[in-house]
Coordinates of C-alpha atoms in Angstrom, one line a residue:
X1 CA 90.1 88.0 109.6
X2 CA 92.7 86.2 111.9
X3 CA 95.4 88.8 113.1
X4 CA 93.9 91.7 111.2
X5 CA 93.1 95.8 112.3
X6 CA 89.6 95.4 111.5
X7 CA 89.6 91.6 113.1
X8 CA 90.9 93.1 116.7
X9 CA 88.4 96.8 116.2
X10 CA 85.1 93.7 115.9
X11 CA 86.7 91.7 118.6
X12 CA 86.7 94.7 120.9
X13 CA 83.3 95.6 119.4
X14 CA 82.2 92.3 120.8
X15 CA 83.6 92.8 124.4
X16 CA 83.9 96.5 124.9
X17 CA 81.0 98.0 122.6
X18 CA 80.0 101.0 124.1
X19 CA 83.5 101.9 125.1
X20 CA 85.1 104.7 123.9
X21 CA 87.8 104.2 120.9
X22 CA 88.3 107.6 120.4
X23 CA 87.8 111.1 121.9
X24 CA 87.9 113.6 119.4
X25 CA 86.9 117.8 119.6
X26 CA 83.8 116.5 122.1
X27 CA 82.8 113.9 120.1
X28 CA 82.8 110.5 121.0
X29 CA 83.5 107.3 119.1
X30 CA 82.8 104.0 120.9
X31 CA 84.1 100.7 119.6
X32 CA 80.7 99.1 118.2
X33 CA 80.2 102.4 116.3
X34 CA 83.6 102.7 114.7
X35 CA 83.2 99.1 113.8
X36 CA 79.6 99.5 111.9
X37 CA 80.6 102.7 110.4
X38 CA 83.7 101.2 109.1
X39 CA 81.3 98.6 107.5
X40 CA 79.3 100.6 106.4
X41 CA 82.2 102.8 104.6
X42 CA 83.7 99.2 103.3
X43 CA 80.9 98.1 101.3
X44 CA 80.6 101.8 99.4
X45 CA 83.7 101.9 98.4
X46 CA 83.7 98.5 97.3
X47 CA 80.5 99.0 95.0
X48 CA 82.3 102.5 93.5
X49 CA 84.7 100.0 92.2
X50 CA 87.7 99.7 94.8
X51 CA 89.9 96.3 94.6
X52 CA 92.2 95.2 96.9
X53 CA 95.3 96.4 96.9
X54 CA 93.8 99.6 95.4
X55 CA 95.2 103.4 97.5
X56 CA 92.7 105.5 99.1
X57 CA 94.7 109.1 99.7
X58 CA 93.8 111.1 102.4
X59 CA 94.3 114.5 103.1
X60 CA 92.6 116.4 106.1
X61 CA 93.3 117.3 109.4
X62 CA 92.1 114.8 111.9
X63 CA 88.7 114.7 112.6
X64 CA 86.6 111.4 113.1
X65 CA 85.5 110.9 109.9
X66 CA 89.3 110.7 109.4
X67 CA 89.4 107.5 111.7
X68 CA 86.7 105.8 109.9
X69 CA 87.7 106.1 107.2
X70 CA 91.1 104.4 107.7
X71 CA 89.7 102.0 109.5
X72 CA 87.0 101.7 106.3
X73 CA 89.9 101.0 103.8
X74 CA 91.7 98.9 105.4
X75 CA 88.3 96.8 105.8
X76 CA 87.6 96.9 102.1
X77 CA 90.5 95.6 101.0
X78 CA 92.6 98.9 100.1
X79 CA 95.4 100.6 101.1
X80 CA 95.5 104.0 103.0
X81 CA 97.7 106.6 101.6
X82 CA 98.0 109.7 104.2
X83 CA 98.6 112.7 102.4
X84 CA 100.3 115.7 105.0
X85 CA 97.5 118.9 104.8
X86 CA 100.5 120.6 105.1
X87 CA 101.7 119.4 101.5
X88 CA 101.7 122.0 98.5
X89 CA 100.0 121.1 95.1
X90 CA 103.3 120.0 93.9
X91 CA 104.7 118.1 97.3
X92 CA 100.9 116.1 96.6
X93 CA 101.5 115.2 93.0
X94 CA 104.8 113.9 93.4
X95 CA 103.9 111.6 96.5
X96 CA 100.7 110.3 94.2
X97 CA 102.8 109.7 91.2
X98 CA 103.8 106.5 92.8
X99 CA 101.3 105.6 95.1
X100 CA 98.4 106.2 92.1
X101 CA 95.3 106.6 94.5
X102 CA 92.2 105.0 93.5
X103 CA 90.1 107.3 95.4
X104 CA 91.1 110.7 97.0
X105 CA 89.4 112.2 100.0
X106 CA 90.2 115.9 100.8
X107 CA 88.7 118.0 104.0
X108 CA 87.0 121.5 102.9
X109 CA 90.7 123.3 103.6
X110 CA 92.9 120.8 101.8
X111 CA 90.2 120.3 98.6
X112 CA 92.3 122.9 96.5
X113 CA 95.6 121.8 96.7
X114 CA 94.4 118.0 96.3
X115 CA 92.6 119.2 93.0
X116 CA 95.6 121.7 92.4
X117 CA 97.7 118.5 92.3
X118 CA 95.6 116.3 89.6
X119 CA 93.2 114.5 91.9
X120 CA 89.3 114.8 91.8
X121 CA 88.6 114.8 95.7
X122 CA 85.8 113.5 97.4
X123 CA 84.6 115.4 100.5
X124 CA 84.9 113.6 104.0
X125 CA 81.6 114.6 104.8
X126 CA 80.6 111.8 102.5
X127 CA 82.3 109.6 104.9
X128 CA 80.0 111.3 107.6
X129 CA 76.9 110.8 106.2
X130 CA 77.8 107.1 106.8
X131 CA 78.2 107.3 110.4
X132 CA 74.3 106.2 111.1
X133 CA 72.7 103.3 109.2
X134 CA 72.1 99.4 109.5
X135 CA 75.0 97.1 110.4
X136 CA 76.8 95.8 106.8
X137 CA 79.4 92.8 106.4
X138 CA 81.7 93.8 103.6
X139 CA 82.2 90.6 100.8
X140 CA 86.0 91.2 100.7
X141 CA 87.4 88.9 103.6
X142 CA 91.0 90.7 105.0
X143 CA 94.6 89.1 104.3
X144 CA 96.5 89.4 107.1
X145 CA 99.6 90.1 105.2
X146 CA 98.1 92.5 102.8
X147 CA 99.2 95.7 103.2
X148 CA 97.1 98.1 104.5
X149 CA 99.2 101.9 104.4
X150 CA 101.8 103.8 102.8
X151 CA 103.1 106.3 105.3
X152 CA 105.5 108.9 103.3
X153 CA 109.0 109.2 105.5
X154 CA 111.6 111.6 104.4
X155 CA 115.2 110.2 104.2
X156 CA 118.3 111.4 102.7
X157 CA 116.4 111.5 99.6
X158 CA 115.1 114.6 97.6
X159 CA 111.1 112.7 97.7
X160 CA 109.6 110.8 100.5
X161 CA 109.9 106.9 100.6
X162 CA 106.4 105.2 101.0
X163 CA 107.0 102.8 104.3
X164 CA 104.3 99.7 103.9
X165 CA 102.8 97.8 106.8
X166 CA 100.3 94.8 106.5
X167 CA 97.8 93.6 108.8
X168 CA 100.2 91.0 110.7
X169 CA 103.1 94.1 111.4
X170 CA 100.8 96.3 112.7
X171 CA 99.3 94.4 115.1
X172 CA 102.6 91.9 115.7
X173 CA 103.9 95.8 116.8
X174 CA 101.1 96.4 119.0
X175 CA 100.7 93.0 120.6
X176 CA 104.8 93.5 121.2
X177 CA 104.4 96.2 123.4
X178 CA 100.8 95.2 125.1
X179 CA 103.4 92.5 126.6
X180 CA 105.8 95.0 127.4
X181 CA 104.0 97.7 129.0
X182 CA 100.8 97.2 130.9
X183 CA 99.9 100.5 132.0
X184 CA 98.6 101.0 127.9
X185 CA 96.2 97.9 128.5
X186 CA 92.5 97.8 127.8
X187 CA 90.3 100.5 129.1
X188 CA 93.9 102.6 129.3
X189 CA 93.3 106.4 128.7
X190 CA 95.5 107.5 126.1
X191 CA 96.2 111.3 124.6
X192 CA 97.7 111.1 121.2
X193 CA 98.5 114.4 120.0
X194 CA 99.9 113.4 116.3
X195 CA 98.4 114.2 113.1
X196 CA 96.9 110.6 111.7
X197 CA 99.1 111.8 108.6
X198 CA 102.3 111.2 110.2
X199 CA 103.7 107.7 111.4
X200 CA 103.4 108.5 115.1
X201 CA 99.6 109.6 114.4
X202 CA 98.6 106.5 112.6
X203 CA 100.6 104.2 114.3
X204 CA 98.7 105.6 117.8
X205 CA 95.7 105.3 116.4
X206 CA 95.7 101.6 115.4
X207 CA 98.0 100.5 118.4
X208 CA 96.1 101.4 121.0
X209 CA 92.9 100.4 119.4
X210 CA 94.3 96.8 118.8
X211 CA 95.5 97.0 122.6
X212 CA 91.5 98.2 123.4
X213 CA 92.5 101.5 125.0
X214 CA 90.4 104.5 124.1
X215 CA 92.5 107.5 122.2
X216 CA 92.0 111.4 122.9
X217 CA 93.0 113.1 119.7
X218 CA 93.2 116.5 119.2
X219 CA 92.2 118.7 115.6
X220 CA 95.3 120.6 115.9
X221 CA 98.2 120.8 118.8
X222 CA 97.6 123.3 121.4
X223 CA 99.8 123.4 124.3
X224 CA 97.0 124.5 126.8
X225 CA 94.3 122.4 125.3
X226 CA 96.6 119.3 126.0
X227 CA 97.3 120.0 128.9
X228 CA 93.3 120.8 129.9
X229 CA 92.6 117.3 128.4
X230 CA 95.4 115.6 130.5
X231 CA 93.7 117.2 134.0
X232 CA 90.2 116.8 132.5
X233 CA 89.7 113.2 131.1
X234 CA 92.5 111.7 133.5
X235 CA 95.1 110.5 130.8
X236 CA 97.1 107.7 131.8
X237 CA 99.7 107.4 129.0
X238 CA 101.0 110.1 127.2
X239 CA 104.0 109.5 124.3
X240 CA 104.8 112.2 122.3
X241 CA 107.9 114.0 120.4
X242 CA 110.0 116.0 123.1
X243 CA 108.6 119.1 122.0
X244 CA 105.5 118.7 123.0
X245 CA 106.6 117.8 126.8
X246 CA 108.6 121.4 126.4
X247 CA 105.6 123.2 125.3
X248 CA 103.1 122.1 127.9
X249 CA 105.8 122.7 130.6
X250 CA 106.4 126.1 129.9
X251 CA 102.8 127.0 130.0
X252 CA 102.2 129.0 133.6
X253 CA 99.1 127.0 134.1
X254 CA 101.8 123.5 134.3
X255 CA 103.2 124.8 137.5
X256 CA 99.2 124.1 139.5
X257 CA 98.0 121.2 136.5
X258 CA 97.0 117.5 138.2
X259 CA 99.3 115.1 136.3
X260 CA 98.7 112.7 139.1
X261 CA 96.6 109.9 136.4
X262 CA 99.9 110.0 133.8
X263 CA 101.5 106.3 134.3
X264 CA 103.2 106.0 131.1
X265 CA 105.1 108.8 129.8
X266 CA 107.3 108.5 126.8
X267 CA 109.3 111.5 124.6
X268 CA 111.3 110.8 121.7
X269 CA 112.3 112.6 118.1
X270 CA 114.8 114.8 120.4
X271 CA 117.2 114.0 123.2
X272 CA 115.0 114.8 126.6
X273 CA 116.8 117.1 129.3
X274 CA 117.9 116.7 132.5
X275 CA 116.2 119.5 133.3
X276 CA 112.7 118.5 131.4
X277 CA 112.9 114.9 133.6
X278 CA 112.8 117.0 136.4
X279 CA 110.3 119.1 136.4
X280 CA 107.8 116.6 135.2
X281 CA 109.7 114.2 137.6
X282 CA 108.7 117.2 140.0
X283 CA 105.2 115.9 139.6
X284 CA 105.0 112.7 139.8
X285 CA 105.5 112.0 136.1
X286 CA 109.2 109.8 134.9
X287 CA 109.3 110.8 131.4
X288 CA 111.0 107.6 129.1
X289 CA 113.6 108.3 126.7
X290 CA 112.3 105.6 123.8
X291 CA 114.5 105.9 120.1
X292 CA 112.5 104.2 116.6
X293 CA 111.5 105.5 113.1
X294 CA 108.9 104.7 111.2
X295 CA 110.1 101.5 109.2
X296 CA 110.8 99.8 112.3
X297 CA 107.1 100.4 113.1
X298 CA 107.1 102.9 115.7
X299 CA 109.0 102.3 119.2
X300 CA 112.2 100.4 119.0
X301 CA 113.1 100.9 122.5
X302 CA 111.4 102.4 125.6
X303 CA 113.6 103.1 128.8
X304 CA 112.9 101.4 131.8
X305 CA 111.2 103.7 134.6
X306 CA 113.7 102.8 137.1
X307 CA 116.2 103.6 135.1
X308 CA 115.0 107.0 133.5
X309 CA 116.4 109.6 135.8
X310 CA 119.9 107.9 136.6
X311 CA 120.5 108.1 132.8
X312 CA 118.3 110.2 131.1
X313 CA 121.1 110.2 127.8
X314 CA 119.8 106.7 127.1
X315 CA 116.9 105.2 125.3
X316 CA 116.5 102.0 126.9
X317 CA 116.8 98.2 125.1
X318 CA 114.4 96.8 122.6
X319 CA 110.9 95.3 123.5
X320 CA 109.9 91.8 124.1
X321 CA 109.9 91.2 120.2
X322 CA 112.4 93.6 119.2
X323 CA 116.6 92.7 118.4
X324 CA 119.1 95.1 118.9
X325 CA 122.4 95.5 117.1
X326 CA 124.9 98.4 116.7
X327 CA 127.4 97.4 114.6
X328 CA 131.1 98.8 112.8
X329 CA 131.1 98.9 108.9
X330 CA 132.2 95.5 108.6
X331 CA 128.9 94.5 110.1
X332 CA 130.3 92.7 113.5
X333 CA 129.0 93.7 116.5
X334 CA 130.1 96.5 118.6
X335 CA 131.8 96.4 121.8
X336 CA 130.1 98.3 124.8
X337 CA 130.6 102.1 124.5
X338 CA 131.5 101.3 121.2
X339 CA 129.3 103.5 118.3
X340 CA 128.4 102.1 115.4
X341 CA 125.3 101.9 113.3
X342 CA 122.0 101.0 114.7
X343 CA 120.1 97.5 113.1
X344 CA 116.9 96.1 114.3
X345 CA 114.1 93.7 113.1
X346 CA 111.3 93.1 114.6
X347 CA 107.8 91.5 113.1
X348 CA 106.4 94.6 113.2
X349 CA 108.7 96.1 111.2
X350 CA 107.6 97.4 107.7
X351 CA 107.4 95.4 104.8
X352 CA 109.5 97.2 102.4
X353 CA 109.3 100.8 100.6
X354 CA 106.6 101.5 97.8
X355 CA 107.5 100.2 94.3
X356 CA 111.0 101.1 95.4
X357 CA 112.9 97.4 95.6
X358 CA 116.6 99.3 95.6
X359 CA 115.8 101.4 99.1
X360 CA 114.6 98.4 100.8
X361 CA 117.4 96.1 99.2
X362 CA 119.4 98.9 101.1
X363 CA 117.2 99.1 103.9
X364 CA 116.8 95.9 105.0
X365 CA 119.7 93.0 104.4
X366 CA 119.5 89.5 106.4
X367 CA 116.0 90.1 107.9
X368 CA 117.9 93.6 109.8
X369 CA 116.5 96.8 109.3
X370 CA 119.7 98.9 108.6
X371 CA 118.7 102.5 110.5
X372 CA 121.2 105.0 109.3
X373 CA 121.4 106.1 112.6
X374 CA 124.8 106.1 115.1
X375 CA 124.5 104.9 118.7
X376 CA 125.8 102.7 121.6
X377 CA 125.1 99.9 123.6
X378 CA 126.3 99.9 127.5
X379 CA 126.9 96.4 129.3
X380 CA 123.2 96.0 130.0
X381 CA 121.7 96.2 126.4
X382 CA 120.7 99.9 126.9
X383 CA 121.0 102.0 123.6
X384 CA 122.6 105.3 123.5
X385 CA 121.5 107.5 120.0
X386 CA 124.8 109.4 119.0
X387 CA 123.8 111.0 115.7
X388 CA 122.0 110.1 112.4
X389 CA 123.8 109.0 109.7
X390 CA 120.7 110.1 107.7
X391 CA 120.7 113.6 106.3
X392 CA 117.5 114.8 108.4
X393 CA 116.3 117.6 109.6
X394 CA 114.2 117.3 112.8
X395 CA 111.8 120.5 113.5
X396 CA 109.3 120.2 116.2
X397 CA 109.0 116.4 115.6
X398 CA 108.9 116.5 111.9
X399 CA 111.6 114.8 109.1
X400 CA 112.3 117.3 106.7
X401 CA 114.4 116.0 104.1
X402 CA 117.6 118.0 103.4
X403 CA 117.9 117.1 99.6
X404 CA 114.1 118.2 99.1
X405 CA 114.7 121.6 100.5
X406 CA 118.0 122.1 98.7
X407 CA 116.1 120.9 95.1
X408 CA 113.4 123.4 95.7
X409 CA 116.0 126.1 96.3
X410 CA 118.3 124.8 93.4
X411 CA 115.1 125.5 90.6
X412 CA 115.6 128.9 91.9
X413 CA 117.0 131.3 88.9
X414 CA 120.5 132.3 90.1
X415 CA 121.4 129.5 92.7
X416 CA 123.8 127.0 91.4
X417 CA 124.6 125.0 94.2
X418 CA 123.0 124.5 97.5
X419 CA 122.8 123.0 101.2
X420 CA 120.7 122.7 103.6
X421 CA 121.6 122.1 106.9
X422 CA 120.0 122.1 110.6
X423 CA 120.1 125.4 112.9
X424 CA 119.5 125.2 116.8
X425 CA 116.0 126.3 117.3
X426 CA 114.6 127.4 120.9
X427 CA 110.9 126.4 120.0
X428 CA 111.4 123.5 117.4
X429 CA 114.9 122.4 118.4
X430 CA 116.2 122.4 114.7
X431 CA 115.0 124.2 111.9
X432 CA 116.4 124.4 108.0
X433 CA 119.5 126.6 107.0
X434 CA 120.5 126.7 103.9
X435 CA 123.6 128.1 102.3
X436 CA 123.8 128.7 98.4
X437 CA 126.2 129.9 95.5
X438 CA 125.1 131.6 92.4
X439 CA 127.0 134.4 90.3
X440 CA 125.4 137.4 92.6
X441 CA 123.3 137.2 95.7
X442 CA 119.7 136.8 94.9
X443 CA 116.4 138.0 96.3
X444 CA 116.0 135.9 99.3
X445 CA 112.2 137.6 99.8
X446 CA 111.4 135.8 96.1
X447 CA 112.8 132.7 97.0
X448 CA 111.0 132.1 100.0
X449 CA 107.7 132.6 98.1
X450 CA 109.4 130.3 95.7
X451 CA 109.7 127.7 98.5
X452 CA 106.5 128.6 100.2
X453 CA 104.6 128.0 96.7
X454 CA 106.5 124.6 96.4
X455 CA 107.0 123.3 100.8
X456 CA 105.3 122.8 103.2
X457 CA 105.6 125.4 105.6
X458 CA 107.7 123.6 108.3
X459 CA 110.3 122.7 105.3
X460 CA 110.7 126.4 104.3
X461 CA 114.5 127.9 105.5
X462 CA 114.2 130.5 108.1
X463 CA 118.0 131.5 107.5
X464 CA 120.0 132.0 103.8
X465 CA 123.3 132.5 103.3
X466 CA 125.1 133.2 100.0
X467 CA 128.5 132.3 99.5
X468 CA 130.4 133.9 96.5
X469 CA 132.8 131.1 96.4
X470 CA 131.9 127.5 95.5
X471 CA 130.4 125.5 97.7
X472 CA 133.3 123.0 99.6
X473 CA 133.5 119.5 98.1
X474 CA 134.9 116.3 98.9
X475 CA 137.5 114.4 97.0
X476 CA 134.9 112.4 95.4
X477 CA 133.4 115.5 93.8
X478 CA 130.4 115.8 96.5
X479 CA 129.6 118.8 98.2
X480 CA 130.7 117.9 101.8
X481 CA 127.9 119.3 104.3
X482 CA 130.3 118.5 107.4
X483 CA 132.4 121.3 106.0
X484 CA 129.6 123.7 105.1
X485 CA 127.9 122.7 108.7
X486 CA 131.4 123.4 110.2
X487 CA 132.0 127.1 108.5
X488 CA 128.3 128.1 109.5
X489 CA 128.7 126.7 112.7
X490 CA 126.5 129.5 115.0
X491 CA 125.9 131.9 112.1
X492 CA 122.2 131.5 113.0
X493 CA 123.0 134.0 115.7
X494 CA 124.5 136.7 113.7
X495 CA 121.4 136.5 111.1
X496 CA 118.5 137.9 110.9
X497 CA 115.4 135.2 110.4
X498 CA 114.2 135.4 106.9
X499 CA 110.6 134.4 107.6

């Protein structure tokens, strides 16, 4: 099992056994337990008929069943496939058409929609009853360059793209930054507030795991329950969107909390403020501006804590494994100060997208991953983000993918045409407006059920607009969204919310 996540969670097993790997609701899962209940969940699956390479979808909130279950997969040979708990019926049939699960797992909450979407689920607490028993060594022997998830991103495409990472990239990513940053060592007390659906959860997880740290996950986000678990359990790295930071900090129980243990502290998905930096600087804790996405692997680049507060626009330079390029259209490099797109590589980037050889061709050309994201480099190496070239929509942390929203709205009877764009939000920091043309106005009401039936509930607009005229389009035909996002520019003030 040379360089493989179940090869580093037995290696830890052996050194570290009855330390914690995870901290979840009150429970508490050490490393010598998570490795025999993985086993355990390994060789079940592999006498109900799973072969390697075969998807195992998941859909539940985390719980630590959850963990084991990844970790279980991944140990028998399969692939995990995290399915969001937010998804409809619809968003989940559409994701499995391509990644055709061999087994589906579904928490009590999530069991309908997972059988609403074509899949007979099995129950998690199936995978619980395996938590006790006697220690099992699964035949199948792990490839390091097998792949062992398909996490759903969402691009400028109307359907998410399923990013792949093997064995090697995941831990090549983890061993990159256990070089690079030493407060997230072994024994390191780490809060990971993600849901193991999302890149940011998963990647967490199995990071700091290979690294030997132990993980406090949470069932859900709560602001003051972080913040509890922070002063309580002494947390010594916290990384997180920026939100999250916001949220805690505008609690009135932040301005007496002990943040005193917090030595790592990294914010990204949204541009930190000065104003944030200082009032965590305010106790003790330099908050890092770091910039990635998910098919680099996680972190691209992490800025350096002496650096932080001087310029708290920038996102620092790539770690010890990581190459950074911005470059003009022509593909040479970019002068300092210059803006141009954003390439990396990296061996723990992904492998490619799901059964979809044309994204990655586009993707990734010469061994760079090509982001679709404008920045800068300054005269040190330190990256600036500028703007996404991607059509995104960032709410709270989350990608919402423009062209999903604006097919949903688009089946709609009386929309012809429609964008979706970002509005300023105070809580989320963007959140989806979308403007549409039709021959009469419709009933908004009606097509926010029709999107709440057919979104998740982060994706659904919160403003509408209808336009009587056409939609502007470029000279190529396309409907330009620069000139929609430039007419609406504000409107979100003058409207009224629509849920």
């Amino acid at each position: 099992m040379a360089q493989t996540l179940p090869g580093a969670i037995a290696w830890w097993a052996r050194m570290r056994g009855d330390q914690p790997a995870v901290h979840l609701d009150g429970d508490i899962l050490t490393y010598a337990a998570w490795h025999g209940w993985a086993g355990r969940i390994a060789a079940r699956l592999i006498a109900d008929g799973l072969r390697p390479g075969d998807r195992v979808a998941i859909c539940s909130t985390n719980s630590m069943a959850y963990v084991a279950l990844i970790l279980g997969v991944i140990r028998a040979g399969g692939i995990v496939s995290p399915v969001n708990f937010r998804y409809t019926a619809r968003e989940i049939a559409e994701l499995c058409e391509t990644t055709e699960p061999r087994f589906a797992f579904a928490a009590p909450a999530q069991s309908e929609q997972v059988r609403a979407a074509g899949l007979s689920p099995r129950a998690m607490a199936e995978i619980a009853d395996l938590r006790d028993g006697a220690p099992v060594t699964p035949a199948h022997d792990p490839d390091p360059d097998a792949p062992v998830v398909i996490i759903a991103t969402s691009g400028s495409t109307a359907r998410p793209k399923g990013v792949v990472f093997t064995n090697r990239s995941m831990t090549a990513y983890a061993a990159s930054w256990a070089v690079e940053e030493t407060a997230s060592a072994a024994g390191a007390r780490v809060i990971s507030l993600a849901p193991l659906n999302t890149s940011a959860g998963f990647v967490q997880l199995l990071h700091y795991a290979t690294q030997g740290c132990t993980l406090y996950m949470m069932p859900h986000f709560s602001a003051i329950e972080a913040l509890r678990l922070i002063e309580r359990e002494r947390i010594t790295c916290f990384g997180a969107v920026t939100a999250f930071f916001e949220f805690i900090a505008a609690l009135p129980e932040f301005a007496d909390a002990d943040l005193s243990s917090i030595r790592l502290a990294t914010a990204g998905g949204a541009r930190v403020s000065r104003q944030l930096l200082e009032t965590y600087q305010a106790k003790g804790v330099t908050i890092r501006q770091i910039y990635g996405q998910t098919e680099i692997g996680g972190n691209a680049t992490m800025m350096p804590e002496h650096l932080a507060m001087d310029a708290p626009e920038k996102c620092g330079w790539g770690g010890v494994f990581m190459d950074l390029r911005v470059v003009r259209s022509d593909g040479s490099d970019c002068a300092p100060g210059e803006a141009g797109e954003i390439l990396m590589r990296s061996p723990g980037m992904m492998q490619g997208y799901w059964r979809n050889p044309e994204e990655t061709a586009k993707a990734i050309r010469d061994g760079w991953l090509h982001s679709g994201d404008i920045g800068m480099l300054d005269e040190q190496g330190l990256l600036t983000f500028v703007d996404r070239l991607k059509d995104l929509i960032i709410s709270g942390g989350l990608n919402i993918s423009a062209a999903e929203v604006e097919r949903v709205v688009c089946e709609f009877p009386g929309v012809v045409e429609a964008l979706a764009i970002a509005a300023p939000d105070p809580r989320f920091g963007e959140t989806p407006f979308v403007v549409y043309h039709g021959p009469a106005a419709i009933d908004v009401a009606a097509l926010i059920a029709h999107c709440n039936a057919n979104l998740s509930d982060y994706k659904v607009p919160r403003y509408v607009v209808f336009s009587a005229e056409p939609l502007p389009r470029l000279a190529t035909g396309k409907l330009s969204k620069p000139a929609v996002r430039e007419r609406y520019a504000g409107a979100h003030e003058r409207l009224a919310r629509v849920r």
